[in-house]
């Protein structure tokens, strides 16, 4: 069986999927983004510097690994060119990419629509036009990459879009899209067929989730979600292949963060939250916004596990918890006076949830850069084991710093 690994954000995004995917792609043949678009910001810190990836799959920073942008994404050609230029400026080899011909485009009009609809203030979106691009897709008026081979159709669609939205230069957008097609047409193709062949011939494929389970359009805290399928279910939906996964890795930050609006039961609004934000450098990779911070939420994580059926956990940013006298973990909620153990489907109910905490002892030793589990303070080891017991899933990787090698590897994944 071909090793197919799914790497999925288990919380509200920014769990450090980029670092984990980059690590697991060391020997992968393909790395596939299957959802989201330029709203994602996946950080990789390696010998070339810090790369904040928005649309380029993190595995594609390894020159042997083909980065696939599949049709579950929405693609912003302007942002992609910018991102590639940035990576080139860092002295990196150009990533090898395959773009699915079925991928819908994010156009300048989508950002304008997002602003007009007020989605950015109501939901705290990333203002990248991602929601309106997905909306146009299901409304059957989107432009796909394969349409760029048909200039008449593109011009017609852009004119129609201008009549409704206004605010952009049709000729300029048209000519940029044509130039993009000129430059990239050899890298546009049937990604489903390529993936299917790669899996059949035993190649190693990593599926890189964007955002996190709680931001999934169906399973997340609707309406405070993104517009795509962020869970493992997004993989068949967004690629057209249904792999037998050798591992489904839930990426879990050792505490909780969220950027944007919506319920967050364990949020710490006072000095504790501030301390987590400073220690974890919790500022958005895409927008620079300060992230809302709080304790680990096991009610939400049990729910994320029920949806994704994780085979392994990658626990990231454990180093950030060093120095706290005690560490709290939500094990249930109290809603309207009643104890609740299931994650509510309704955001209005979740907004009233008060966490019921279990308190674990903290540790004082700085563990930045630690590479061996047995050398961690016993309280840090106990924290990891507590999580394993509650979820019933082994913690295979532990992040101890932003750098690629600040990682504890406790077991093979495939
Ligand atoms: P992603 O969207 O899930 O890929 O996560 P982001 O890149 O948006 O946010 C994760 C942030 O934490 C980035 O700034 C990373 O460089 C950083 N980071 C990753 N792993 C660790 C870790 O184990 N410890 C610390 N302190 N920082 C980390
Ligand atoms: P990565 O892949 C964290 C959030 C936004 C907003 C909501 C909808 O880096 O984990 P959108 O622009 O998608 O319509 O915004 O989703 N959001 C993210 N939060 N990490 C992300 O990506 C996010 N992508 C979108 O803040 O609350
Ligand atoms: Mg991010």
Coordinates of C-alpha atoms and ligand atoms in Angstrom, one line a residue:
X1 CA 0.0 0.0 0.0
X2 CA 1.3 3.4 -0.9
X3 CA 2.0 5.5 2.2
X4 CA -0.7 8.2 2.2
X5 CA -0.5 10.6 5.2
X6 CA -3.2 13.1 6.1
X7 CA -2.0 16.0 8.2
X8 CA -5.1 17.8 9.7
X9 CA -5.4 20.8 12.0
X10 CA -7.3 19.6 15.0
X11 CA -8.3 23.0 16.5
X12 CA -8.9 26.5 15.0
X13 CA -6.0 26.6 12.6
X14 CA -2.4 27.7 13.1
X15 CA -1.5 24.5 14.9
X16 CA 1.9 24.4 13.2
X17 CA 0.8 22.2 10.3
X18 CA 3.5 23.8 8.1
X19 CA 6.3 22.6 10.2
X20 CA 4.9 19.1 10.7
X21 CA 4.1 18.7 6.9
X22 CA 7.6 19.9 6.0
X23 CA 9.2 17.4 8.4
X24 CA 7.0 14.5 7.2
X25 CA 7.7 15.4 3.5
X26 CA 11.4 14.7 3.9
X27 CA 11.0 11.6 1.9
X28 CA 7.6 12.2 0.3
X29 CA 7.1 12.2 -3.5
X30 CA 4.1 14.4 -3.5
X31 CA 2.6 17.0 -1.1
X32 CA -1.0 18.0 -1.8
X33 CA -3.1 21.0 -0.6
X34 CA -6.7 20.0 -0.9
X35 CA -8.6 22.9 0.7
X36 CA -8.5 26.6 1.3
X37 CA -6.4 29.1 -0.6
X38 CA -4.4 32.2 0.2
X39 CA -6.2 32.5 3.6
X40 CA -3.7 29.8 4.9
X41 CA -0.4 30.8 6.4
X42 CA 1.9 27.9 7.0
X43 CA 5.3 28.7 8.5
X44 CA 8.4 26.7 7.8
X45 CA 11.7 27.6 9.4
X46 CA 14.7 26.0 7.6
X47 CA 18.2 26.8 6.4
X48 CA 16.9 29.3 3.9
X49 CA 15.0 31.3 6.5
X50 CA 11.4 31.8 7.5
X51 CA 8.8 31.0 4.8
X52 CA 5.1 31.8 5.4
X53 CA 3.4 29.7 2.8
X54 CA -0.1 30.5 1.6
X55 CA -0.7 28.4 -1.4
X56 CA 2.5 26.4 -2.1
X57 CA 2.4 23.1 -0.2
X58 CA 5.0 23.0 2.5
X59 CA 6.5 19.7 1.2
X60 CA 7.3 21.4 -2.1
X61 CA 10.1 23.2 -0.3
X62 CA 12.0 19.9 -0.6
X63 CA 13.3 19.9 -4.2
X64 CA 12.4 16.2 -4.7
X65 CA 8.8 16.7 -3.7
X66 CA 6.0 17.7 -6.2
X67 CA 3.6 20.2 -4.8
X68 CA 0.0 19.6 -5.9
X69 CA -2.7 22.3 -5.7
X70 CA -5.9 20.3 -6.1
X71 CA -9.4 21.4 -7.1
X72 CA -10.6 21.6 -3.5
X73 CA -8.5 24.8 -3.2
X74 CA -9.4 28.2 -4.6
X75 CA -6.3 29.7 -6.3
X76 CA -5.2 33.3 -6.3
X77 CA -2.8 33.6 -9.3
X78 CA -1.5 37.0 -8.1
X79 CA -0.8 35.7 -4.6
X80 CA 0.9 32.6 -6.1
X81 CA 3.3 34.6 -8.2
X82 CA 4.1 36.8 -5.2
X83 CA 4.8 33.8 -3.0
X84 CA 7.0 32.2 -5.6
X85 CA 9.0 35.4 -6.0
X86 CA 9.4 35.6 -2.3
X87 CA 10.7 32.0 -2.1
X88 CA 13.1 32.7 -5.0
X89 CA 14.3 35.8 -3.2
X90 CA 15.3 33.5 -0.3
X91 CA 17.6 31.7 -2.7
X92 CA 15.4 28.5 -2.8
X93 CA 15.1 26.3 -5.8
X94 CA 11.8 26.8 -7.6
X95 CA 9.2 24.4 -6.2
X96 CA 7.9 21.8 -8.6
X97 CA 4.1 22.4 -8.9
X98 CA 1.1 20.8 -10.5
X99 CA -2.1 22.9 -10.5
X100 CA -5.4 21.1 -11.0
X101 CA -7.2 22.4 -14.1
X102 CA -10.5 22.3 -12.2
X103 CA -9.3 24.7 -9.5
X104 CA -11.4 27.8 -9.2
X105 CA -9.7 31.2 -9.3
X106 CA -9.8 33.9 -6.6
X107 CA -10.2 37.2 -8.5
X108 CA -9.8 40.8 -7.4
X109 CA -13.6 41.1 -7.4
X110 CA -13.8 38.5 -4.7
X111 CA -11.9 40.7 -2.2
X112 CA -14.2 43.6 -3.1
X113 CA -17.3 41.4 -2.6
X114 CA -15.9 40.3 0.8
X115 CA -15.5 43.8 1.9
X116 CA -18.9 44.9 0.6
X117 CA -20.7 42.0 2.3
X118 CA -19.0 43.0 5.6
X119 CA -17.8 39.4 6.1
X120 CA -14.4 40.6 7.3
X121 CA -15.9 42.6 10.2
X122 CA -18.7 40.1 11.0
X123 CA -16.6 36.9 10.9
X124 CA -13.0 38.3 11.1
X125 CA -12.0 36.7 7.8
X126 CA -8.5 37.0 6.4
X127 CA -9.9 39.3 3.6
X128 CA -8.3 37.2 0.9
X129 CA -11.5 36.8 -1.1
X130 CA -11.7 33.1 -0.3
X131 CA -15.3 32.9 0.9
X132 CA -16.7 34.7 -2.2
X133 CA -14.6 32.5 -4.5
X134 CA -16.1 29.4 -3.0
X135 CA -19.5 31.0 -3.1
X136 CA -19.1 31.7 -6.9
X137 CA -18.1 28.1 -7.4
X138 CA -21.3 26.6 -6.0
X139 CA -23.3 29.4 -7.7
X140 CA -21.8 28.1 -11.0
X141 CA -20.3 31.4 -12.1
X142 CA -16.7 30.8 -11.1
X143 CA -13.7 30.8 -13.4
X144 CA -11.5 27.7 -13.4
X145 CA -7.9 27.4 -14.4
X146 CA -8.9 25.4 -17.5
X147 CA -11.0 28.4 -18.6
X148 CA -7.9 30.4 -19.2
X149 CA -7.4 28.5 -22.4
X150 CA -10.6 30.2 -23.7
X151 CA -9.9 33.9 -23.6
X152 CA -13.4 34.8 -24.9
X153 CA -15.1 33.1 -22.0
X154 CA -12.7 34.7 -19.5
X155 CA -13.4 38.2 -20.9
X156 CA -17.1 37.6 -20.9
X157 CA -17.1 36.4 -17.2
X158 CA -14.9 39.3 -16.1
X159 CA -17.3 41.8 -17.8
X160 CA -20.3 40.1 -16.1
X161 CA -18.4 40.2 -12.8
X162 CA -17.6 43.9 -13.3
X163 CA -21.2 44.7 -14.0
X164 CA -22.2 43.3 -10.6
X165 CA -19.2 44.3 -8.4
X166 CA -17.3 47.0 -10.2
X167 CA -14.1 48.4 -8.7
X168 CA -11.5 46.7 -10.9
X169 CA -10.0 47.1 -14.3
X170 CA -11.3 44.4 -16.6
X171 CA -8.6 44.7 -19.2
X172 CA -5.8 44.7 -16.6
X173 CA -7.2 41.6 -14.8
X174 CA -7.7 39.9 -18.2
X175 CA -4.2 40.5 -19.4
X176 CA -2.7 39.4 -16.0
X177 CA -4.7 36.1 -16.2
X178 CA -3.5 35.5 -19.8
X179 CA 0.1 36.1 -18.8
X180 CA -0.3 33.8 -15.8
X181 CA -1.6 31.1 -18.2
X182 CA 1.3 31.6 -20.6
X183 CA 3.7 31.1 -17.8
X184 CA 2.0 28.2 -16.0
X185 CA 0.1 26.2 -18.6
X186 CA 2.6 23.4 -18.6
X187 CA 2.0 23.0 -14.9
X188 CA -1.7 22.9 -15.2
X189 CA -3.2 19.4 -15.6
X190 CA -5.4 16.7 -14.3
X191 CA -4.2 16.4 -10.8
X192 CA -6.7 13.7 -9.9
X193 CA -5.1 11.4 -12.5
X194 CA -1.6 12.2 -11.4
X195 CA -2.5 11.5 -7.8
X196 CA -4.2 8.3 -8.6
X197 CA -1.2 7.1 -10.6
X198 CA 1.2 8.2 -7.9
X199 CA -0.8 6.2 -5.2
X200 CA -1.1 3.2 -7.5
X201 CA 2.6 3.1 -8.1
X202 CA 3.5 3.2 -4.4
X203 CA 4.7 6.8 -4.1
X204 CA 4.5 8.5 -0.8
X205 CA 1.8 11.2 -0.7
X206 CA 1.3 13.8 2.1
X207 CA -2.1 15.6 2.2
X208 CA -1.6 19.0 3.9
X209 CA -4.8 20.4 5.5
X210 CA -5.3 24.1 5.8
X211 CA -7.2 25.8 8.6
X212 CA -8.5 23.4 11.3
X213 CA -11.4 21.1 12.2
X214 CA -13.2 23.8 14.1
X215 CA -13.1 26.1 11.0
X216 CA -14.7 23.4 8.7
X217 CA -17.7 24.8 6.9
X218 CA -19.9 21.9 8.1
X219 CA -18.3 20.5 11.3
X220 CA -16.9 23.8 12.6
X221 CA -18.4 26.6 14.7
X222 CA -20.7 27.8 11.9
X223 CA -21.0 30.6 10.8
X224 CA -17.6 31.5 12.3
X225 CA -15.8 29.1 9.9
X226 CA -14.0 29.2 6.6
X227 CA -15.7 28.1 3.4
X228 CA -14.1 24.8 2.7
X229 CA -13.8 21.2 4.1
X230 CA -10.8 21.3 6.5
X231 CA -11.1 17.8 7.9
X232 CA -9.9 14.4 6.5
X233 CA -13.3 14.3 4.7
X234 CA -12.0 17.2 2.6
X235 CA -9.4 15.0 1.0
X236 CA -11.6 12.8 -1.2
X237 CA -13.8 15.9 -1.8
X238 CA -10.9 18.1 -2.8
X239 CA -8.7 15.7 -4.8
X240 CA -10.9 13.0 -6.4
X241 CA -8.9 10.2 -4.8
X242 CA -9.8 8.1 -1.8
X243 CA -6.5 6.8 -0.4
X244 CA -6.2 4.2 2.2
X245 CA -4.4 6.4 4.8
X246 CA -1.3 4.9 6.5
X247 CA -1.6 7.7 9.0
X248 CA -4.1 10.5 9.9
X249 CA -2.2 12.9 12.0
X250 CA -4.0 15.5 14.0
X251 CA -1.9 18.5 14.6
X252 CA -2.7 19.8 18.1
X253 CA -1.2 23.0 19.6
X254 CA -0.4 22.4 23.3
X255 CA -2.9 25.2 24.1
X256 CA -5.7 26.9 22.1
X257 CA -5.7 29.9 19.7
X258 CA -8.2 31.4 17.4
X259 CA -7.9 34.4 15.0
X260 CA -11.2 36.0 14.0
X261 CA -14.6 36.0 15.5
X262 CA -16.6 33.2 17.1
X263 CA -16.9 31.1 20.3
X264 CA -13.7 30.0 22.1
X265 CA -14.7 28.5 25.5
X266 CA -11.2 28.3 27.0
X267 CA -10.1 31.8 25.9
X268 CA -8.1 33.7 28.6
X269 CA -8.8 37.4 28.1
X270 CA -6.5 38.6 30.9
X271 CA -2.8 38.3 31.6
X272 CA -2.6 34.6 31.2
X273 CA -3.8 34.9 27.6
X274 CA -1.4 37.7 27.0
X275 CA 1.5 35.6 28.4
X276 CA 0.6 32.7 26.0
X277 CA 0.4 35.1 23.1
X278 CA 3.8 36.6 23.9
X279 CA 5.5 33.3 24.6
X280 CA 4.0 31.6 21.6
X281 CA 4.4 34.6 19.3
X282 CA 0.7 34.3 18.4
X283 CA 0.3 36.7 15.6
X284 CA -1.4 35.6 12.3
X285 CA 0.9 34.4 9.6
X286 CA -1.4 35.8 6.9
X287 CA -2.8 39.0 8.5
X288 CA -0.5 39.7 11.5
X289 CA -3.6 39.9 13.8
X290 CA -3.0 39.0 17.4
X291 CA -4.5 35.5 18.0
X292 CA -6.9 34.9 20.9
X293 CA -5.3 32.4 23.3
X294 CA -6.4 30.0 26.0
X295 CA -6.0 26.6 27.5
X296 CA -6.2 23.2 25.7
X297 CA -9.8 22.2 25.1
X298 CA -10.3 18.5 25.3
X299 CA -14.1 18.7 24.6
X300 CA -13.2 20.2 21.2
X301 CA -10.3 17.8 20.6
X302 CA -12.4 14.7 21.4
X303 CA -14.9 16.0 18.8
X304 CA -12.1 16.6 16.3
X305 CA -10.9 13.0 16.8
X306 CA -14.4 11.6 16.4
X307 CA -14.6 13.3 13.0
X308 CA -11.1 12.6 11.7
X309 CA -10.3 9.3 13.5
X310 CA -6.7 10.4 14.1
X311 CA -4.1 7.6 14.2
X312 CA -1.5 9.9 15.6
X313 CA -1.1 13.3 17.2
X314 CA 1.6 15.8 16.5
X315 CA 1.6 18.0 19.6
X316 CA 3.2 21.4 18.8
X317 CA 4.6 24.3 20.8
X318 CA 4.9 22.4 24.1
X319 CA 7.9 24.7 24.8
X320 CA 5.5 27.6 25.1
X321 CA 4.0 26.2 28.3
X322 CA 7.3 26.2 30.2
X323 CA 7.3 28.4 33.2
X324 CA 3.6 28.3 34.0
X325 CA 3.1 27.2 37.6
X326 CA 0.1 25.1 36.6
X327 CA -1.6 24.2 33.4
X328 CA -5.3 23.9 32.9
X329 CA -7.1 21.6 30.5
X330 CA -10.8 21.8 29.8
X331 CA -12.4 18.3 30.2
X332 CA -16.1 19.3 30.0
X333 CA -18.3 22.4 29.8
X334 CA -21.0 23.8 31.9
X335 CA -23.8 25.2 29.7
X336 CA -26.8 26.9 31.4
X337 CA -25.9 25.1 34.6
X338 CA -25.6 21.6 33.1
X339 CA -22.4 19.6 32.6
X340 CA -21.9 18.9 28.9
X341 CA -19.2 16.5 27.5
X342 CA -20.2 16.7 23.8
X343 CA -19.1 19.6 21.7
X344 CA -22.3 21.5 20.8
X345 CA -23.1 21.8 17.1
X346 CA -24.6 25.3 17.8
X347 CA -22.3 28.3 18.1
X348 CA -24.9 30.2 20.2
X349 CA -24.8 27.4 22.7
X350 CA -21.1 27.1 22.6
X351 CA -20.8 30.9 23.4
X352 CA -22.4 30.2 26.8
X353 CA -20.1 27.3 27.6
X354 CA -18.0 27.6 30.7
X355 CA -15.1 25.2 30.8
X356 CA -14.7 22.7 33.6
X357 CA -10.9 22.4 34.1
X358 CA -8.6 19.8 35.3
X359 CA -5.3 21.3 36.6
X360 CA -2.0 19.7 35.9
X361 CA 1.4 20.7 37.4
X362 CA 3.6 23.0 35.3
X363 CA 7.3 22.8 34.8
X364 CA 9.9 25.5 35.0
X365 CA 12.8 24.2 32.9
X366 CA 13.1 25.7 29.4
X367 CA 12.6 22.9 26.9
X368 CA 13.2 24.8 23.7
X369 CA 14.9 22.6 21.1
X370 CA 14.5 19.4 23.2
X371 CA 14.8 16.3 21.1
X372 CA 14.3 13.5 23.5
X373 CA 11.1 12.7 25.3
X374 CA 12.7 11.1 28.3
X375 CA 14.8 14.2 29.0
X376 CA 11.7 16.4 29.3
X377 CA 10.7 17.4 32.9
X378 CA 8.4 14.7 34.3
X379 CA 5.5 17.2 34.4
X380 CA 5.8 17.8 30.7
X381 CA 5.9 14.1 30.1
X382 CA 2.8 13.7 32.2
X383 CA 1.0 16.4 30.2
X384 CA 1.7 14.5 27.0
X385 CA 0.5 11.2 28.6
X386 CA -2.6 12.9 29.9
X387 CA -3.6 13.9 26.4
X388 CA -2.8 10.4 25.0
X389 CA -5.0 8.8 27.7
X390 CA -8.0 11.2 27.2
X391 CA -7.9 10.9 23.4
X392 CA -6.7 7.3 23.1
X393 CA -4.3 8.3 20.4
X394 CA -0.5 8.2 20.6
X395 CA 1.5 11.4 20.4
X396 CA 4.1 10.6 17.8
X397 CA 5.7 14.1 17.4
X398 CA 6.3 16.9 19.8
X399 CA 7.3 20.4 18.8
X400 CA 9.7 22.2 21.0
X401 CA 10.5 25.3 19.0
X402 CA 9.9 26.9 15.6
X403 CA 13.0 25.5 13.9
X404 CA 12.7 22.3 11.8
X405 CA 14.9 20.3 14.1
X406 CA 13.2 21.4 17.4
X407 CA 11.1 18.2 17.4
X408 CA 10.8 15.1 19.4
X409 CA 10.1 12.0 17.3
X410 CA 8.5 9.3 19.4
X411 CA 7.5 6.8 16.7
X412 CA 7.4 6.1 13.0
X413 CA 4.2 7.2 11.2
X414 CA 4.1 4.7 8.4
Ligands
LIG1 P1 0.0 26.5 10.5 O1 -0.9 27.5 9.9 O2 -0.8 25.4 11.2 O3 1.1 26.0 9.6 O4 0.7 27.3 11.7 P2 1.4 28.8 11.6 O5 2.6 28.7 10.8 O6 0.3 29.8 11.2 O7 1.7 29.1 13.1 C1 2.6 28.3 13.9 C2 3.6 29.3 14.4 O8 4.4 28.6 15.5 C3 4.7 29.6 13.4 O9 5.2 30.9 13.8 C4 5.8 28.6 13.7 O10 7.1 29.1 13.3 C5 5.7 28.4 15.1 N1 6.1 27.0 15.6 C6 5.9 25.9 15.0 N2 6.2 24.8 15.8 C7 6.6 25.4 17.0 C8 7.0 24.8 18.2 O11 7.0 23.6 18.5 N3 7.3 25.7 19.2 C9 7.3 27.1 19.0 N4 7.6 27.9 20.0 N5 6.9 27.6 17.9 C10 6.5 26.8 16.9
LIG2 P1 -4.0 28.1 8.5 O1 -4.0 27.1 7.4 C1 -6.4 30.3 11.4 C2 -10.2 32.0 9.9 C3 -10.3 33.5 9.8 C4 -11.8 33.7 10.1 C5 -12.4 32.5 9.4 C6 -12.9 32.8 8.0 O2 -2.8 29.0 8.6 O3 -4.2 27.3 9.8 P2 -11.6 33.2 5.6 O4 -10.7 34.2 5.2 O5 -11.1 31.8 5.5 O6 -13.0 33.3 5.0 O7 -11.9 33.4 7.2 O8 -11.3 31.5 9.3 N1 -9.0 31.4 9.2 C7 -7.9 30.9 9.8 N2 -7.5 30.9 11.1 N3 -5.6 29.8 10.5 C8 -5.9 29.7 9.2 O9 -5.2 29.0 8.2 C9 -7.1 30.4 8.8 N4 -7.7 30.6 7.6 C10 -8.9 31.2 7.8 O10 -9.5 34.2 10.8 O11 -12.0 33.5 11.5
LIG3 MG1 -1.4 29.5 9.9

